[in-house]
mmCIF file of C-alpha atoms and ligand atoms in Angstrom:
data_model
loop_
_atom_site.group_PDB
_atom_site.id
_atom_site.type_symbol
_atom_site.label_atom_id
_atom_site.label_comp_id
_atom_site.label_asym_id
_atom_site.label_seq_id
_atom_site.Cartn_x
_atom_site.Cartn_y
_atom_site.Cartn_z
ATOM 1 C CA UNK A 16 -18.986 -4.027 -25.581
ATOM 2 C CA UNK A 17 -18.190 -4.806 -21.912
ATOM 3 C CA UNK A 18 -18.685 -8.522 -21.191
ATOM 4 C CA UNK A 19 -20.553 -9.491 -17.976
ATOM 5 C CA UNK A 20 -18.410 -10.115 -14.941
ATOM 6 C CA UNK A 21 -18.157 -13.728 -13.731
ATOM 7 C CA UNK A 22 -17.480 -12.767 -10.129
ATOM 8 C CA UNK A 23 -20.245 -11.987 -7.678
ATOM 9 C CA UNK A 24 -19.887 -8.211 -7.431
ATOM 10 C CA UNK A 25 -22.644 -7.832 -4.869
ATOM 11 C CA UNK A 26 -20.819 -10.255 -2.563
ATOM 12 C CA UNK A 27 -17.532 -8.425 -3.106
ATOM 13 C CA UNK A 28 -19.152 -5.041 -2.358
ATOM 14 C CA UNK A 29 -20.774 -6.484 0.757
ATOM 15 C CA UNK A 30 -17.381 -7.640 2.047
ATOM 16 C CA UNK A 31 -15.843 -4.249 1.265
ATOM 17 C CA UNK A 32 -18.636 -2.554 3.207
ATOM 18 C CA UNK A 33 -18.333 -5.029 6.093
ATOM 19 C CA UNK A 34 -14.560 -4.593 6.379
ATOM 20 C CA UNK A 35 -15.081 -0.851 6.065
ATOM 21 C CA UNK A 36 -17.117 -0.977 9.296
ATOM 22 C CA UNK A 37 -13.925 -1.992 11.129
ATOM 23 C CA UNK A 38 -12.250 1.249 12.170
ATOM 24 C CA UNK A 39 -15.039 3.287 10.574
ATOM 25 C CA UNK A 40 -14.624 7.026 11.257
ATOM 26 C CA UNK A 41 -17.643 9.050 12.432
ATOM 27 C CA UNK A 42 -17.640 11.288 9.338
ATOM 28 C CA UNK A 43 -16.953 8.436 6.896
ATOM 29 C CA UNK A 44 -13.780 6.695 5.912
ATOM 30 C CA UNK A 45 -11.684 4.248 7.869
ATOM 31 C CA UNK A 46 -8.760 4.216 10.284
ATOM 32 C CA UNK A 47 -7.069 0.829 10.687
ATOM 33 C CA UNK A 48 -3.470 1.846 11.374
ATOM 34 C CA UNK A 49 -1.127 -1.138 11.257
ATOM 35 C CA UNK A 50 -1.092 -3.380 14.345
ATOM 36 C CA UNK A 51 -3.756 -1.425 16.217
ATOM 37 C CA UNK A 52 -6.863 -3.027 17.669
ATOM 38 C CA UNK A 53 -8.782 -1.966 14.547
ATOM 39 C CA UNK A 54 -6.208 -3.778 12.417
ATOM 40 C CA UNK A 55 -6.638 -6.831 14.629
ATOM 41 C CA UNK A 56 -10.418 -6.778 14.128
ATOM 42 C CA UNK A 57 -9.950 -6.486 10.366
ATOM 43 C CA UNK A 58 -7.505 -9.393 10.432
ATOM 44 C CA UNK A 59 -9.915 -11.514 12.480
ATOM 45 C CA UNK A 60 -12.693 -10.815 9.963
ATOM 46 C CA UNK A 61 -10.462 -11.746 7.028
ATOM 47 C CA UNK A 62 -9.196 -14.959 8.659
ATOM 48 C CA UNK A 63 -12.813 -15.878 9.447
ATOM 49 C CA UNK A 64 -13.799 -15.447 5.791
ATOM 50 C CA UNK A 65 -10.803 -17.487 4.659
ATOM 51 C CA UNK A 66 -11.749 -20.309 7.003
ATOM 52 C CA UNK A 67 -15.395 -20.185 5.871
ATOM 53 C CA UNK A 68 -14.069 -20.770 2.352
ATOM 54 C CA UNK A 69 -12.117 -23.781 3.550
ATOM 55 C CA UNK A 70 -8.781 -22.104 2.890
ATOM 56 C CA UNK A 71 -5.696 -23.162 4.822
ATOM 57 C CA UNK A 72 -4.637 -20.101 6.821
ATOM 58 C CA UNK A 73 -0.988 -19.420 7.626
ATOM 59 C CA UNK A 74 0.300 -16.456 9.633
ATOM 60 C CA UNK A 75 4.020 -15.757 9.568
ATOM 61 C CA UNK A 76 6.297 -14.178 12.169
ATOM 62 C CA UNK A 77 5.715 -10.605 10.935
ATOM 63 C CA UNK A 78 1.950 -11.169 10.856
ATOM 64 C CA UNK A 79 1.465 -11.594 7.101
ATOM 65 C CA UNK A 80 -1.762 -13.554 6.526
ATOM 66 C CA UNK A 81 -1.939 -16.185 3.741
ATOM 67 C CA UNK A 82 -5.094 -18.137 2.883
ATOM 68 C CA UNK A 83 -4.640 -20.946 0.362
ATOM 69 C CA UNK A 84 -7.162 -22.797 -1.835
ATOM 70 C CA UNK A 85 -5.488 -26.080 -2.856
ATOM 71 C CA UNK A 86 -4.791 -26.934 -6.473
ATOM 72 C CA UNK A 87 -4.731 -30.364 -8.043
ATOM 73 C CA UNK A 88 -1.019 -30.536 -7.313
ATOM 74 C CA UNK A 89 1.038 -29.024 -4.451
ATOM 75 C CA UNK A 90 2.840 -26.522 -6.707
ATOM 76 C CA UNK A 91 4.013 -22.977 -5.866
ATOM 77 C CA UNK A 92 0.765 -20.959 -5.759
ATOM 78 C CA UNK A 93 -0.534 -18.061 -7.726
ATOM 79 C CA UNK A 94 -0.612 -15.330 -5.055
ATOM 80 C CA UNK A 95 -3.232 -12.587 -5.108
ATOM 81 C CA UNK A 96 -2.538 -9.989 -2.454
ATOM 82 C CA UNK A 97 -2.522 -6.508 -1.006
ATOM 83 C CA UNK A 98 -3.121 -5.103 2.488
ATOM 84 C CA UNK A 99 -5.928 -4.275 4.927
ATOM 85 C CA UNK A 100 -4.145 -1.710 7.078
ATOM 86 C CA UNK A 101 -4.987 1.916 6.249
ATOM 87 C CA UNK A 102 -3.743 5.434 6.893
ATOM 88 C CA UNK A 103 -5.576 7.550 9.503
ATOM 89 C CA UNK A 104 -7.870 9.069 6.873
ATOM 90 C CA UNK A 105 -8.320 5.931 4.808
ATOM 91 C CA UNK A 106 -11.068 4.763 2.487
ATOM 92 C CA UNK A 107 -12.862 1.472 1.838
ATOM 93 C CA UNK A 108 -10.754 0.454 -1.137
ATOM 94 C CA UNK A 109 -7.001 1.136 -0.670
ATOM 95 C CA UNK A 110 -5.591 -2.361 -0.108
ATOM 96 C CA UNK A 111 -8.867 -3.983 0.919
ATOM 97 C CA UNK A 112 -10.030 -4.176 -2.704
ATOM 98 C CA UNK A 113 -7.085 -6.367 -3.662
ATOM 99 C CA UNK A 114 -7.370 -8.744 -0.737
ATOM 100 C CA UNK A 115 -11.167 -9.116 -0.893
ATOM 101 C CA UNK A 116 -11.184 -9.552 -4.668
ATOM 102 C CA UNK A 117 -8.704 -12.374 -4.101
ATOM 103 C CA UNK A 118 -11.275 -13.988 -1.807
ATOM 104 C CA UNK A 119 -13.952 -13.356 -4.434
ATOM 105 C CA UNK A 120 -11.863 -15.123 -7.089
ATOM 106 C CA UNK A 121 -11.619 -18.152 -4.799
ATOM 107 C CA UNK A 122 -15.335 -18.187 -3.976
ATOM 108 C CA UNK A 123 -16.313 -17.785 -7.636
ATOM 109 C CA UNK A 124 -14.149 -20.776 -8.556
ATOM 110 C CA UNK A 125 -15.883 -22.707 -5.769
ATOM 111 C CA UNK A 126 -19.300 -21.601 -7.079
ATOM 112 C CA UNK A 127 -18.354 -22.784 -10.574
ATOM 113 C CA UNK A 128 -16.927 -26.036 -9.219
ATOM 114 C CA UNK A 129 -13.680 -25.303 -11.001
ATOM 115 C CA UNK A 130 -10.403 -26.826 -9.826
ATOM 116 C CA UNK A 131 -7.077 -25.209 -10.597
ATOM 117 C CA UNK A 132 -3.800 -26.858 -11.418
ATOM 118 C CA UNK A 133 -1.808 -24.872 -8.871
ATOM 119 C CA UNK A 134 -3.024 -23.512 -5.502
ATOM 120 C CA UNK A 135 -4.243 -19.938 -5.139
ATOM 121 C CA UNK A 136 -2.998 -18.034 -2.101
ATOM 122 C CA UNK A 137 -4.674 -14.807 -0.983
ATOM 123 C CA UNK A 138 -2.278 -12.578 0.981
ATOM 124 C CA UNK A 139 -2.783 -9.641 3.343
ATOM 125 C CA UNK A 140 0.636 -8.161 4.098
ATOM 126 C CA UNK A 141 1.438 -6.467 7.388
ATOM 127 C CA UNK A 142 1.868 -2.694 7.534
ATOM 128 C CA UNK A 143 1.780 -1.820 3.849
ATOM 129 C CA UNK A 144 1.044 1.836 4.613
ATOM 130 C CA UNK A 145 4.076 2.595 6.766
ATOM 131 C CA UNK A 146 2.082 5.451 8.315
ATOM 132 C CA UNK A 147 2.615 4.267 11.910
ATOM 133 C CA UNK A 148 5.796 2.236 11.409
ATOM 134 C CA UNK A 149 8.220 3.045 8.581
ATOM 135 C CA UNK A 150 9.072 1.801 6.036
ATOM 136 C CA UNK A 151 5.940 1.112 4.074
ATOM 137 C CA UNK A 152 5.400 -2.301 2.490
ATOM 138 C CA UNK A 153 7.091 -3.716 5.613
ATOM 139 C CA UNK A 154 5.403 -7.139 5.651
ATOM 140 C CA UNK A 155 6.056 -7.862 1.982
ATOM 141 C CA UNK A 156 9.609 -6.497 2.314
ATOM 142 C CA UNK A 157 10.258 -9.026 5.090
ATOM 143 C CA UNK A 158 8.541 -11.744 2.998
ATOM 144 C CA UNK A 159 11.017 -11.236 0.146
ATOM 145 C CA UNK A 160 14.029 -11.031 2.435
ATOM 146 C CA UNK A 161 14.581 -7.266 2.144
ATOM 147 C CA UNK A 162 14.331 -6.798 5.917
ATOM 148 C CA UNK A 163 14.790 -9.275 8.761
ATOM 149 C CA UNK A 164 11.907 -9.993 11.114
ATOM 150 C CA UNK A 165 14.114 -8.848 13.994
ATOM 151 C CA UNK A 166 14.827 -5.503 12.332
ATOM 152 C CA UNK A 167 11.132 -5.047 11.540
ATOM 153 C CA UNK A 168 10.067 -5.919 15.094
ATOM 154 C CA UNK A 169 12.564 -3.367 16.459
ATOM 155 C CA UNK A 170 11.131 -0.440 14.460
ATOM 156 C CA UNK A 171 9.726 2.273 16.755
ATOM 157 C CA UNK A 172 6.518 3.875 15.505
ATOM 158 C CA UNK A 173 5.287 7.463 15.592
ATOM 159 C CA UNK A 174 3.645 6.732 18.966
ATOM 160 C CA UNK A 175 6.787 5.228 20.549
ATOM 161 C CA UNK A 176 5.618 1.613 20.325
ATOM 162 C CA UNK A 177 7.754 -1.024 18.624
ATOM 163 C CA UNK A 178 6.405 -3.207 15.822
ATOM 164 C CA UNK A 179 7.190 -6.276 17.933
ATOM 165 C CA UNK A 180 5.214 -5.096 20.952
ATOM 166 C CA UNK A 181 2.271 -4.005 18.791
ATOM 167 C CA UNK A 182 2.295 -7.259 16.812
ATOM 168 C CA UNK A 183 2.444 -9.353 19.997
ATOM 169 C CA UNK A 184 -0.243 -7.119 21.496
ATOM 170 C CA UNK A 185 -2.762 -7.943 18.768
ATOM 171 C CA UNK A 186 -1.837 -11.623 18.785
ATOM 172 C CA UNK A 187 -0.671 -11.814 15.168
ATOM 173 C CA UNK A 188 2.978 -12.737 15.612
ATOM 174 C CA UNK A 189 2.605 -16.024 13.778
ATOM 175 C CA UNK A 190 4.829 -19.070 14.068
ATOM 176 C CA UNK A 191 5.379 -19.652 10.361
ATOM 177 C CA UNK A 192 8.798 -18.586 9.085
ATOM 178 C CA UNK A 193 8.767 -15.582 6.758
ATOM 179 C CA UNK A 194 9.307 -16.044 3.045
ATOM 180 C CA UNK A 195 6.905 -18.977 2.734
ATOM 181 C CA UNK A 196 5.072 -20.016 0.625
ATOM 182 C CA UNK A 197 7.362 -19.848 -2.387
ATOM 183 C CA UNK A 198 5.268 -18.169 -5.101
ATOM 184 C CA UNK A 199 4.729 -18.900 -8.828
ATOM 185 C CA UNK A 200 3.435 -15.422 -9.707
ATOM 186 C CA UNK A 201 1.776 -12.484 -7.995
ATOM 187 C CA UNK A 202 -1.200 -10.323 -8.980
ATOM 188 C CA UNK A 203 -2.547 -7.252 -7.194
ATOM 189 C CA UNK A 204 -5.733 -5.329 -7.937
ATOM 190 C CA UNK A 205 -5.605 -1.808 -6.508
ATOM 191 C CA UNK A 206 -7.292 1.554 -6.897
ATOM 192 C CA UNK A 207 -5.197 4.006 -8.915
ATOM 193 C CA UNK A 208 -5.274 6.620 -6.136
ATOM 194 C CA UNK A 209 -4.713 9.320 -8.747
ATOM 195 C CA UNK A 210 -6.749 11.156 -11.443
ATOM 196 C CA UNK A 211 -5.557 9.604 -14.733
ATOM 197 C CA UNK A 212 -7.991 6.736 -15.418
ATOM 198 C CA UNK A 213 -11.025 8.828 -14.552
ATOM 199 C CA UNK A 214 -9.825 11.817 -16.601
ATOM 200 C CA UNK A 215 -9.170 9.646 -19.650
ATOM 201 C CA UNK A 216 -12.342 7.545 -19.104
ATOM 202 C CA UNK A 217 -10.290 4.362 -19.137
ATOM 203 C CA UNK A 218 -11.543 1.279 -17.288
ATOM 204 C CA UNK A 219 -8.280 -0.452 -16.384
ATOM 205 C CA UNK A 220 -4.725 0.673 -15.601
ATOM 206 C CA UNK A 221 -2.128 -1.880 -16.710
ATOM 207 C CA UNK A 222 0.668 -1.066 -14.301
ATOM 208 C CA UNK A 223 4.190 -1.231 -15.742
ATOM 209 C CA UNK A 224 5.962 -0.500 -12.485
ATOM 210 C CA UNK A 225 6.258 1.673 -9.382
ATOM 211 C CA UNK A 226 8.219 4.922 -9.011
ATOM 212 C CA UNK A 227 11.120 5.269 -6.563
ATOM 213 C CA UNK A 228 10.312 6.342 -2.993
ATOM 214 C CA UNK A 229 12.428 8.233 -0.459
ATOM 215 C CA UNK A 230 11.205 9.080 3.076
ATOM 216 C CA UNK A 231 13.410 11.106 5.442
ATOM 217 C CA UNK A 232 12.767 12.401 8.968
ATOM 218 C CA UNK A 233 14.480 15.657 9.972
ATOM 219 C CA UNK A 234 14.807 16.917 13.567
ATOM 220 C CA UNK A 235 15.688 20.591 14.149
ATOM 221 C CA UNK A 236 16.707 21.619 17.667
ATOM 222 C CA UNK A 237 16.996 25.193 18.954
ATOM 223 C CA UNK A 238 15.767 26.501 22.273
ATOM 224 C CA UNK A 239 12.273 26.950 23.590
ATOM 225 C CA UNK A 240 11.778 30.486 24.839
ATOM 226 C CA UNK A 241 9.123 32.910 25.987
ATOM 227 C CA UNK A 242 7.099 34.194 23.016
ATOM 228 C CA UNK A 243 6.703 37.613 24.621
ATOM 229 C CA UNK A 244 9.994 38.422 26.280
ATOM 230 C CA UNK A 245 12.531 36.947 23.867
ATOM 231 C CA UNK A 246 13.851 39.468 21.330
ATOM 232 C CA UNK A 247 13.539 38.173 17.748
ATOM 233 C CA UNK A 248 17.336 38.304 17.242
ATOM 234 C CA UNK A 249 17.854 36.040 20.250
ATOM 235 C CA UNK A 250 15.526 33.287 19.142
ATOM 236 C CA UNK A 251 16.577 29.822 17.968
ATOM 237 C CA UNK A 252 13.150 29.054 16.563
ATOM 238 C CA UNK A 253 12.940 25.435 15.340
ATOM 239 C CA UNK A 254 9.341 25.938 14.231
ATOM 240 C CA UNK A 255 10.197 28.797 11.896
ATOM 241 C CA UNK A 256 13.126 26.837 10.444
ATOM 242 C CA UNK A 257 10.887 23.814 9.795
ATOM 243 C CA UNK A 258 8.360 26.020 8.029
ATOM 244 C CA UNK A 259 11.143 27.449 5.853
ATOM 245 C CA UNK A 260 12.324 23.902 5.117
ATOM 246 C CA UNK A 261 8.832 22.887 3.966
ATOM 247 C CA UNK A 262 8.778 25.819 1.524
ATOM 248 C CA UNK A 263 12.276 24.917 0.318
ATOM 249 C CA UNK A 264 11.237 21.302 -0.347
ATOM 250 C CA UNK A 265 8.320 22.520 -2.437
ATOM 251 C CA UNK A 266 10.502 24.939 -4.431
ATOM 252 C CA UNK A 267 13.117 22.245 -5.165
ATOM 253 C CA UNK A 268 10.498 19.652 -6.149
ATOM 254 C CA UNK A 269 8.543 21.956 -8.457
ATOM 255 C CA UNK A 270 11.686 22.706 -10.422
ATOM 256 C CA UNK A 271 12.159 19.031 -11.414
ATOM 257 C CA UNK A 272 9.893 17.366 -13.995
ATOM 258 C CA UNK A 273 8.207 14.151 -12.878
ATOM 259 C CA UNK A 274 9.094 14.842 -9.243
ATOM 260 C CA UNK A 275 6.663 14.919 -6.319
ATOM 261 C CA UNK A 276 7.423 15.857 -2.732
ATOM 262 C CA UNK A 277 5.450 16.153 0.486
ATOM 263 C CA UNK A 278 6.095 17.390 4.001
ATOM 264 C CA UNK A 279 3.259 15.331 5.452
ATOM 265 C CA UNK A 280 3.997 15.524 9.141
ATOM 266 C CA UNK A 281 5.416 18.417 11.167
ATOM 267 C CA UNK A 282 5.501 18.372 14.968
ATOM 268 C CA UNK A 283 6.555 21.355 17.086
ATOM 269 C CA UNK A 284 7.675 20.913 20.674
ATOM 270 C CA UNK A 285 6.362 21.986 23.076
ATOM 271 C CA UNK A 286 3.717 23.110 20.535
ATOM 272 C CA UNK A 287 2.211 25.866 22.711
ATOM 273 C CA UNK A 288 0.873 29.266 21.815
ATOM 274 C CA UNK A 289 3.302 31.225 23.999
ATOM 275 C CA UNK A 290 6.491 29.204 23.560
ATOM 276 C CA UNK A 291 9.031 29.560 20.742
ATOM 277 C CA UNK A 292 9.373 25.991 19.456
ATOM 278 C CA UNK A 293 12.603 24.466 20.726
ATOM 279 C CA UNK A 294 12.267 21.400 18.524
ATOM 280 C CA UNK A 295 10.599 20.558 15.237
ATOM 281 C CA UNK A 296 10.363 17.111 13.658
ATOM 282 C CA UNK A 297 9.161 16.753 10.083
ATOM 283 C CA UNK A 298 9.111 14.163 7.310
ATOM 284 C CA UNK A 299 9.840 14.523 3.608
ATOM 285 C CA UNK A 300 8.322 12.076 1.094
ATOM 286 C CA UNK A 301 10.011 12.341 -2.334
ATOM 287 C CA UNK A 302 9.125 10.234 -5.377
ATOM 288 C CA UNK A 303 10.228 10.042 -8.991
ATOM 289 C CA UNK A 304 10.303 7.267 -11.565
ATOM 290 C CA UNK A 305 13.861 8.364 -12.412
ATOM 291 C CA UNK A 306 16.148 7.136 -9.626
ATOM 292 C CA UNK A 307 19.006 9.496 -10.536
ATOM 293 C CA UNK A 308 16.719 12.524 -10.566
ATOM 294 C CA UNK A 309 15.343 11.459 -7.176
ATOM 295 C CA UNK A 310 18.854 11.140 -5.778
ATOM 296 C CA UNK A 311 19.643 14.679 -6.932
ATOM 297 C CA UNK A 312 16.451 16.043 -5.375
ATOM 298 C CA UNK A 313 17.170 14.152 -2.148
ATOM 299 C CA UNK A 314 20.646 15.719 -1.996
ATOM 300 C CA UNK A 315 19.316 19.204 -2.770
ATOM 301 C CA UNK A 316 16.706 18.917 -0.021
ATOM 302 C CA UNK A 317 19.333 17.764 2.498
ATOM 303 C CA UNK A 318 21.573 20.682 1.580
ATOM 304 C CA UNK A 319 18.727 23.191 1.842
ATOM 305 C CA UNK A 320 17.625 21.944 5.265
ATOM 306 C CA UNK A 321 21.223 22.010 6.519
ATOM 307 C CA UNK A 322 21.605 25.601 5.297
ATOM 308 C CA UNK A 323 18.389 26.668 7.023
ATOM 309 C CA UNK A 324 19.512 25.001 10.259
ATOM 310 C CA UNK A 325 22.943 26.696 10.157
ATOM 311 C CA UNK A 326 21.452 30.144 9.426
ATOM 312 C CA UNK A 327 19.180 29.750 12.430
ATOM 313 C CA UNK A 328 21.889 28.351 14.721
ATOM 314 C CA UNK A 329 20.001 25.071 15.125
ATOM 315 C CA UNK A 330 21.185 21.494 15.526
ATOM 316 C CA UNK A 331 19.981 19.110 12.821
ATOM 317 C CA UNK A 332 19.764 15.371 12.605
ATOM 318 C CA UNK A 333 18.002 13.178 10.060
ATOM 319 C CA UNK A 334 17.290 9.528 9.358
ATOM 320 C CA UNK A 335 16.047 7.614 6.344
ATOM 321 C CA UNK A 336 12.609 6.054 6.887
ATOM 322 C CA UNK A 337 12.219 4.401 3.500
ATOM 323 C CA UNK A 338 14.258 4.158 0.327
ATOM 324 C CA UNK A 339 13.061 2.034 -2.598
ATOM 325 C CA UNK A 340 14.289 2.064 -6.202
ATOM 326 C CA UNK A 341 11.868 2.126 -9.153
ATOM 327 C CA UNK A 342 10.428 -1.306 -9.957
ATOM 328 C CA UNK A 343 9.336 -2.778 -13.317
ATOM 329 C CA UNK A 344 6.656 -5.474 -13.455
ATOM 330 C CA UNK A 345 6.717 -8.641 -15.547
ATOM 331 C CA UNK A 346 6.424 -7.850 -19.277
ATOM 332 C CA UNK A 347 4.588 -11.082 -20.107
ATOM 333 C CA UNK A 348 2.028 -10.539 -17.347
ATOM 334 C CA UNK A 349 1.540 -6.956 -18.511
ATOM 335 C CA UNK A 350 0.793 -8.202 -22.035
ATOM 336 C CA UNK A 351 -1.527 -10.874 -20.666
ATOM 337 C CA UNK A 352 -3.452 -8.313 -18.597
ATOM 338 C CA UNK A 353 -3.841 -6.093 -21.658
ATOM 339 C CA UNK A 354 -5.147 -8.984 -23.763
ATOM 340 C CA UNK A 355 -7.505 -10.129 -20.999
ATOM 341 C CA UNK A 356 -8.824 -6.603 -20.595
ATOM 342 C CA UNK A 357 -9.497 -6.276 -24.317
ATOM 343 C CA UNK A 358 -11.160 -9.693 -24.362
ATOM 344 C CA UNK A 359 -13.554 -8.435 -21.684
ATOM 345 C CA UNK A 360 -14.455 -5.423 -23.806
ATOM 346 C CA UNK A 361 -12.679 -3.007 -21.475
ATOM 347 C CA UNK A 362 -10.441 -0.038 -22.267
ATOM 348 C CA UNK A 363 -6.976 0.021 -20.713
ATOM 349 C CA UNK A 364 -3.857 2.114 -20.682
ATOM 350 C CA UNK A 365 -0.375 1.425 -19.361
ATOM 351 C CA UNK A 366 0.888 3.478 -16.462
ATOM 352 C CA UNK A 367 3.459 3.716 -13.665
ATOM 353 C CA UNK A 368 2.195 3.656 -10.101
ATOM 354 C CA UNK A 369 2.709 6.833 -8.096
ATOM 355 C CA UNK A 370 2.009 4.893 -4.897
ATOM 356 C CA UNK A 371 4.024 2.105 -3.352
ATOM 357 C CA UNK A 372 2.528 -1.395 -3.289
ATOM 358 C CA UNK A 373 3.313 -4.880 -2.002
ATOM 359 C CA UNK A 374 3.604 -5.967 -5.636
ATOM 360 C CA UNK A 375 6.835 -3.999 -5.919
ATOM 361 C CA UNK A 376 8.358 -6.219 -3.245
ATOM 362 C CA UNK A 377 6.943 -9.456 -4.669
ATOM 363 C CA UNK A 378 8.521 -8.510 -8.022
ATOM 364 C CA UNK A 379 11.881 -9.264 -6.367
ATOM 365 C CA UNK A 380 11.050 -12.992 -6.089
ATOM 366 C CA UNK A 381 8.524 -13.844 -8.830
ATOM 367 C CA UNK A 382 6.738 -12.450 -11.915
ATOM 368 C CA UNK A 383 4.417 -9.765 -10.530
ATOM 369 C CA UNK A 384 1.924 -7.306 -11.994
ATOM 370 C CA UNK A 385 -0.872 -4.960 -10.974
ATOM 371 C CA UNK A 386 -4.281 -3.957 -12.253
ATOM 372 C CA UNK A 387 -5.650 -0.490 -11.432
ATOM 373 C CA UNK A 388 -9.231 0.716 -11.353
ATOM 374 C CA UNK A 389 -10.212 4.406 -11.320
ATOM 375 C CA UNK A 390 -10.374 6.555 -8.174
ATOM 376 C CA UNK A 391 -13.186 9.085 -8.167
ATOM 377 C CA UNK A 392 -11.687 12.593 -8.367
ATOM 378 C CA UNK A 393 -8.267 10.954 -8.052
ATOM 379 C CA UNK A 394 -8.725 10.889 -4.283
ATOM 380 C CA UNK A 395 -7.087 8.449 -1.862
ATOM 381 C CA UNK A 396 -5.639 8.608 1.650
ATOM 382 C CA UNK A 397 -8.806 10.647 2.081
ATOM 383 C CA UNK A 398 -12.105 9.568 3.628
ATOM 384 C CA UNK A 399 -13.909 10.480 0.390
ATOM 385 C CA UNK A 400 -12.000 7.745 -1.497
ATOM 386 C CA UNK A 401 -14.459 6.047 -3.892
ATOM 387 C CA UNK A 402 -14.470 3.611 -6.795
ATOM 388 C CA UNK A 403 -17.730 2.976 -8.667
ATOM 389 C CA UNK A 404 -19.223 -0.554 -8.540
ATOM 390 C CA UNK A 405 -18.930 -0.933 -12.331
ATOM 391 C CA UNK A 406 -15.224 -0.129 -12.110
ATOM 392 C CA UNK A 407 -14.781 -2.629 -9.265
ATOM 393 C CA UNK A 408 -16.587 -5.244 -11.364
ATOM 394 C CA UNK A 409 -14.277 -4.546 -14.310
ATOM 395 C CA UNK A 410 -11.146 -4.867 -12.186
ATOM 396 C CA UNK A 411 -12.420 -8.003 -10.492
ATOM 397 C CA UNK A 412 -13.204 -9.560 -13.878
ATOM 398 C CA UNK A 413 -9.699 -8.917 -15.150
ATOM 399 C CA UNK A 414 -8.221 -10.362 -11.954
ATOM 400 C CA UNK A 415 -10.477 -13.418 -12.169
ATOM 401 C CA UNK A 416 -9.646 -14.195 -15.789
ATOM 402 C CA UNK A 417 -5.926 -13.685 -15.093
ATOM 403 C CA UNK A 418 -6.151 -15.991 -12.078
ATOM 404 C CA UNK A 419 -7.883 -18.652 -14.166
ATOM 405 C CA UNK A 420 -5.010 -18.545 -16.637
ATOM 406 C CA UNK A 421 -2.148 -18.370 -14.145
ATOM 407 C CA UNK A 422 -3.529 -20.998 -11.787
ATOM 408 C CA UNK A 423 -4.488 -23.309 -14.654
ATOM 409 C CA UNK A 424 -8.208 -23.556 -13.978
ATOM 410 C CA UNK A 425 -9.820 -26.776 -15.068
ATOM 411 C CA UNK A 426 -12.720 -26.030 -17.440
ATOM 412 C CA UNK A 427 -14.885 -28.394 -15.460
ATOM 413 C CA UNK A 428 -17.320 -25.626 -14.572
ATOM 414 C CA UNK A 429 -19.142 -23.075 -16.676
ATOM 415 C CA UNK A 430 -17.239 -21.951 -19.814
ATOM 416 C CA UNK A 431 -14.868 -19.199 -18.637
ATOM 417 C CA UNK A 432 -14.099 -16.217 -20.869
HETATM 418 O O1 HGY B 10 3.010 5.434 0.550
HETATM 419 C C1 HGY B 10 2.527 4.708 -0.311
HETATM 420 O O2 HGY B 10 2.737 4.901 -1.493
HETATM 421 C C2 HGY B 10 1.626 3.551 0.058
HETATM 422 O O3 HGY B 10 0.354 4.047 0.347
HETATM 423 N N1 HGY B 10 2.161 2.825 1.167
HETATM 424 MN MN1 MN B 11 -2.439 0.544 -0.895
HETATM 425 MN MN1 MN B 12 -2.184 3.607 0.876
#
């Protein structure tokens, strides 16, 4: 029997809807690409909510936003985080659910008049998606020391802008040094973004870790030529070679269990109906929970693309956009989440995340864990992304009860589950 949620789910849904109006797309869904004006508006809204809740707001040099509710003692905080940037075809929940549920945990504690032993910090990390500026999880990677601020600021995005210029442009290059505050433990509530929880009718995903990620950009260069006058044998068609490469990636990936692979972007130049493409730029996203298997697939893809380029007499260059090993979350926190879920009368199952998350970076510096809630039809990075209110309530309840334990809530207020 599912126990009632202690958080105010209507308030949480209202904030999700309100944030979802920032960068809303005409046909539904959201576009708040990192460090765009839409991202700035979302950040402003979040900072405003944090200040309304009396939280101390700190913005660091890469634009990570931290709002802190004080504890009885100035100890390293429990951090509850995620991101509010989205892909171009984003939904209301990817990232935003984790950040706004963190706010809801804080406001519910305020409503109950409950103090906590240690502070609670709600975090919104910069550029988790990596869709405009690679790699993904950039803000949390800088926070844990995996990338310098300078290197991050120098990254050139898909539109030719640097992170530094975009960050300065939206006014979120904070003064606080990166890597602060030091953190006691980290929790992240996130939508599953896949089909498992819904298919198995399970309420909560207890996330054991995140699979390895490899992003590579390939550039094929031949010669643009007239589509009508150039004999087929004379062509150095970069577009055709890129199309062959995409098929090769798919063939290699499908032959390896547990492997996924995507050619998500492919740009022809000059990209005109009557010109043989002289240049083609495409990306390959490969993921596997087995790092060795991923390395073998990565090598096989590189070899295949090189062979295709040579056969077509094309020049080839490539660069790594992201490369992250598999990550395991904290075993004790995983057990605690399972027990909390059961105590709330909810069904859970353990799982590995197919998507990357800020939690995988935070796991480098403190005990970290994630809680998943179902995605309708397993959809995400799609404007039809949806998670039912009951599922949001269940996830928020688990996060709240975990926060109460980890932050050492004082039972001054209403009896807490
Ligand atoms: O790519 C990912 O897994 C995440 O959405 N950044
Ligand atoms: Mn996300
Ligand atoms: Mn995402």
